[in-house]
């Protein structure tokens, strides 16, 4: 999968995380997005996520997951979001159809 | 795929479409959701779509598609939404992983 989030360990030290940078809001300590969207490439990844799922929906989804499951959730959410922007009709379901043809 | 939207031809005649019923709003003529979410099962399908993607994001996505592509878009969006509710970490990407194992 080619859509790994831009991992950063904290939002401290270098300004807002990519999500807060994109949303133009203050990145507080404990920001739920900061570990997964760095200040550099993270903003572009988050833009796709926000456009397709909405920041609020993703925030709620992550909040209800144990911390150790959140990275995988962010990876798959980024992947789905980018696929939906590339192909607004089928999104990543086009990959499922293609794989089903091969099986 | 087991998540076809509940197709109805219009929102007229039988009260609001499933989306407007769920959102508790007036279903106007030309409602973008009405052809795909009927007043009966459509509300349950739309609840999943709204929880995962948000009504506004899906409305914008459909609005930018030609009418003849919207049904397929709604089918895949319902499918992704239901998969994400069943498996909040991997969503339908778990199906991609499973199929990739088989290929």
Tab-separated table of C-alpha atoms in Angstrom:
chain	number	residue	atom	x	y	z
A	1	UNK	CA	0.000	0.000	0.000
A	2	UNK	CA	1.385	3.354	-0.996
A	3	UNK	CA	-0.472	5.629	1.323
A	4	UNK	CA	1.235	5.451	4.653
A	5	UNK	CA	0.533	8.426	6.851
A	6	UNK	CA	3.439	10.693	7.610
A	7	UNK	CA	4.429	9.509	11.010
A	8	UNK	CA	5.698	11.927	13.602
A	9	UNK	CA	6.070	11.173	17.253
A	10	UNK	CA	4.674	14.367	18.745
A	11	UNK	CA	3.233	17.683	17.763
A	12	UNK	CA	5.635	19.533	20.011
A	13	UNK	CA	8.810	21.208	18.944
A	14	UNK	CA	7.982	21.931	15.332
A	15	UNK	CA	4.666	23.703	15.174
A	16	UNK	CA	1.300	22.140	14.447
A	17	UNK	CA	0.819	18.622	13.114
A	18	UNK	CA	-0.252	18.228	9.490
A	19	UNK	CA	-3.910	17.916	10.412
A	20	UNK	CA	-3.990	21.061	12.550
A	21	UNK	CA	-1.893	22.871	9.944
A	22	UNK	CA	-4.467	21.963	7.303
A	23	UNK	CA	-7.374	22.874	9.589
A	24	UNK	CA	-5.570	26.083	10.639
A	25	UNK	CA	-6.098	25.396	14.299
A	26	UNK	CA	-3.868	25.242	17.342
A	27	UNK	CA	-2.279	21.817	17.769
A	28	UNK	CA	-2.699	21.021	21.433
A	29	UNK	CA	-0.759	18.500	23.490
A	30	UNK	CA	-2.393	15.120	22.985
A	31	UNK	CA	-3.836	16.055	19.585
A	32	UNK	CA	-5.325	12.813	18.283
A	33	UNK	CA	-3.961	13.381	14.774
A	34	UNK	CA	-0.407	14.495	15.653
A	35	UNK	CA	1.212	11.047	15.881
A	36	UNK	CA	0.060	10.205	12.335
A	37	UNK	CA	0.207	13.431	10.320
A	38	UNK	CA	3.513	15.255	10.428
A	39	UNK	CA	3.881	18.928	9.773
A	40	UNK	CA	5.310	18.376	6.295
A	41	UNK	CA	3.619	15.727	4.090
A	42	UNK	CA	0.973	15.092	6.715
A	43	UNK	CA	-1.056	18.126	5.703
A	44	UNK	CA	-1.515	16.810	2.159
A	45	UNK	CA	-2.527	13.383	3.430
A	46	UNK	CA	-4.911	14.938	5.890
A	47	UNK	CA	-6.473	17.086	3.162
A	48	UNK	CA	-7.618	13.925	1.384
A	49	UNK	CA	-8.881	12.369	4.616
A	50	UNK	CA	-10.796	15.498	5.537
A	51	UNK	CA	-12.350	15.866	2.094
A	52	UNK	CA	-13.611	12.276	2.009
A	53	UNK	CA	-14.376	11.430	5.660
A	54	UNK	CA	-14.318	14.717	7.518
A	55	UNK	CA	-11.930	15.513	10.360
A	56	UNK	CA	-14.640	15.134	12.977
A	57	UNK	CA	-15.693	11.646	11.852
A	58	UNK	CA	-12.083	10.430	11.750
A	59	UNK	CA	-11.336	11.975	15.114
A	60	UNK	CA	-14.310	10.147	16.657
A	61	UNK	CA	-13.323	6.878	15.006
A	62	UNK	CA	-9.736	7.115	16.321
A	63	UNK	CA	-10.897	8.175	19.753
A	64	UNK	CA	-12.882	4.947	20.105
A	65	UNK	CA	-9.897	2.762	19.178
A	66	UNK	CA	-7.096	1.640	21.485
A	67	UNK	CA	-3.953	3.711	20.821
A	68	UNK	CA	-2.074	0.708	19.433
A	69	UNK	CA	-4.724	0.179	16.705
A	70	UNK	CA	-4.838	3.788	15.533
A	71	UNK	CA	-1.830	3.688	13.215
A	72	UNK	CA	-3.354	0.902	11.116
A	73	UNK	CA	-6.684	2.724	11.097
A	74	UNK	CA	-5.018	5.904	9.815
A	75	UNK	CA	-3.152	3.962	7.108
A	76	UNK	CA	-6.354	2.383	5.807
A	77	UNK	CA	-8.333	5.626	6.085
A	78	UNK	CA	-5.644	7.498	4.094
A	79	UNK	CA	-5.679	4.710	1.540
A	80	UNK	CA	-9.484	4.800	1.158
A	81	UNK	CA	-9.505	8.588	0.973
A	82	UNK	CA	-6.830	8.770	-1.714
A	83	UNK	CA	-8.527	6.021	-3.712
A	84	UNK	CA	-11.872	7.859	-3.536
A	85	UNK	CA	-10.295	11.092	-4.757
A	86	UNK	CA	-8.641	9.263	-7.663
A	87	UNK	CA	-11.811	7.358	-8.525
A	88	UNK	CA	-14.892	9.120	-7.107
A	89	UNK	CA	-17.281	6.421	-8.365
A	90	UNK	CA	-15.586	3.246	-7.122
A	91	UNK	CA	-12.843	4.369	-4.740
A	92	UNK	CA	-10.808	1.477	-3.378
A	93	UNK	CA	-13.688	-0.878	-4.185
A	94	UNK	CA	-12.278	-0.886	-7.730
A	95	UNK	CA	-9.248	-2.712	-6.272
A	96	UNK	CA	-11.584	-5.284	-4.728
A	97	UNK	CA	-13.292	-5.840	-8.086
A	98	UNK	CA	-9.900	-6.166	-9.836
A	99	UNK	CA	-8.633	-8.665	-7.261
A	100	UNK	CA	-11.882	-10.650	-7.399
A	101	UNK	CA	-11.383	-11.007	-11.148
A	102	UNK	CA	-7.952	-12.507	-10.494
A	103	UNK	CA	-9.067	-14.953	-7.795
B	1	UNK	CA	-21.425	-7.147	-2.710
B	2	UNK	CA	-24.146	-7.182	-0.131
B	3	UNK	CA	-24.660	-3.517	0.459
B	4	UNK	CA	-26.810	-2.230	-2.320
B	5	UNK	CA	-28.545	0.994	-1.486
B	6	UNK	CA	-32.302	0.902	-1.207
B	7	UNK	CA	-33.340	2.185	-4.564
B	8	UNK	CA	-36.399	4.334	-4.937
B	9	UNK	CA	-37.275	6.377	-7.953
B	10	UNK	CA	-38.446	9.585	-6.308
B	11	UNK	CA	-38.934	11.123	-2.933
B	12	UNK	CA	-42.463	12.158	-3.757
B	13	UNK	CA	-45.595	10.353	-2.790
B	14	UNK	CA	-44.363	8.588	0.314
B	15	UNK	CA	-42.759	11.100	2.598
B	16	UNK	CA	-39.057	11.818	2.900
B	17	UNK	CA	-36.315	9.635	1.441
B	18	UNK	CA	-34.253	7.536	3.844
B	19	UNK	CA	-31.494	10.127	4.040
B	20	UNK	CA	-33.810	13.021	4.869
B	21	UNK	CA	-35.745	10.794	7.258
B	22	UNK	CA	-32.505	10.009	9.079
B	23	UNK	CA	-31.397	13.647	9.023
B	24	UNK	CA	-34.897	14.753	10.090
B	25	UNK	CA	-35.127	17.315	7.336
B	26	UNK	CA	-37.609	18.120	4.612
B	27	UNK	CA	-37.024	16.035	1.479
B	28	UNK	CA	-37.254	18.496	-1.371
B	29	UNK	CA	-37.906	17.742	-5.020
B	30	UNK	CA	-34.581	16.856	-6.619
B	31	UNK	CA	-33.045	15.690	-3.311
B	32	UNK	CA	-29.693	14.228	-4.325
B	33	UNK	CA	-30.096	11.238	-1.994
B	34	UNK	CA	-33.719	10.341	-2.772
B	35	UNK	CA	-33.079	8.079	-5.789
B	36	UNK	CA	-30.734	5.881	-3.739
B	37	UNK	CA	-32.123	5.785	-0.189
B	38	UNK	CA	-35.759	4.778	0.105
B	39	UNK	CA	-37.949	5.699	3.023
B	40	UNK	CA	-37.765	2.209	4.497
B	41	UNK	CA	-34.350	0.471	4.569
B	42	UNK	CA	-32.663	3.554	3.144
B	43	UNK	CA	-32.538	5.300	6.496
B	44	UNK	CA	-30.449	2.500	8.031
B	45	UNK	CA	-28.073	2.476	5.060
B	46	UNK	CA	-27.776	6.226	5.205
B	47	UNK	CA	-27.041	6.140	8.940
B	48	UNK	CA	-23.854	4.162	8.210
B	49	UNK	CA	-22.889	6.460	5.343
B	50	UNK	CA	-23.430	9.550	7.477
B	51	UNK	CA	-21.495	8.176	10.412
B	52	UNK	CA	-18.451	7.278	8.314
B	53	UNK	CA	-18.396	9.899	5.538
B	54	UNK	CA	-20.832	12.591	6.594
B	55	UNK	CA	-23.909	13.580	4.620
B	56	UNK	CA	-22.322	16.784	3.384
B	57	UNK	CA	-19.209	15.084	1.985
B	58	UNK	CA	-21.289	12.448	0.182
B	59	UNK	CA	-23.684	15.049	-1.145
B	60	UNK	CA	-20.760	17.024	-2.614
B	61	UNK	CA	-19.221	13.894	-4.093
B	62	UNK	CA	-22.498	12.879	-5.798
B	63	UNK	CA	-23.149	16.402	-6.976
B	64	UNK	CA	-19.873	16.384	-8.910
B	65	UNK	CA	-20.683	13.095	-10.660
B	66	UNK	CA	-22.861	12.641	-13.747
B	67	UNK	CA	-26.289	11.288	-12.735
B	68	UNK	CA	-25.647	7.945	-14.454
B	69	UNK	CA	-22.541	7.302	-12.287
B	70	UNK	CA	-24.177	8.116	-8.970
B	71	UNK	CA	-25.812	4.745	-8.347
B	72	UNK	CA	-22.469	2.933	-8.505
B	73	UNK	CA	-20.912	5.589	-6.284
B	74	UNK	CA	-23.659	5.123	-3.673
B	75	UNK	CA	-23.257	1.325	-3.771
B	76	UNK	CA	-19.513	1.551	-3.139
B	77	UNK	CA	-19.897	4.268	-0.494
B	78	UNK	CA	-22.489	2.150	1.383
B	79	UNK	CA	-20.183	-0.826	1.104
B	80	UNK	CA	-17.174	1.106	2.477
B	81	UNK	CA	-19.255	2.628	5.265
B	82	UNK	CA	-20.677	-0.703	6.414
B	83	UNK	CA	-17.244	-2.322	6.259
B	84	UNK	CA	-15.750	0.506	8.364
B	85	UNK	CA	-18.470	0.145	11.001
B	86	UNK	CA	-17.910	-3.619	11.170
B	87	UNK	CA	-14.120	-3.245	11.282
B	88	UNK	CA	-13.123	0.241	12.442
B	89	UNK	CA	-9.400	-0.440	12.039
B	90	UNK	CA	-9.252	-1.896	8.529
B	91	UNK	CA	-12.681	-1.300	6.988
B	92	UNK	CA	-12.996	-2.751	3.492
B	93	UNK	CA	-9.207	-2.695	3.171
B	94	UNK	CA	-9.304	-5.986	5.101
B	95	UNK	CA	-11.020	-7.476	2.022
B	96	UNK	CA	-8.176	-6.172	-0.154
B	97	UNK	CA	-5.618	-7.792	2.150
B	98	UNK	CA	-7.557	-11.078	2.131
B	99	UNK	CA	-7.835	-11.080	-1.668
B	100	UNK	CA	-4.159	-10.193	-2.069
B	101	UNK	CA	-3.298	-13.252	0.014
B	102	UNK	CA	-5.270	-15.386	-2.420
B	103	UNK	CA	-3.763	-13.915	-5.591
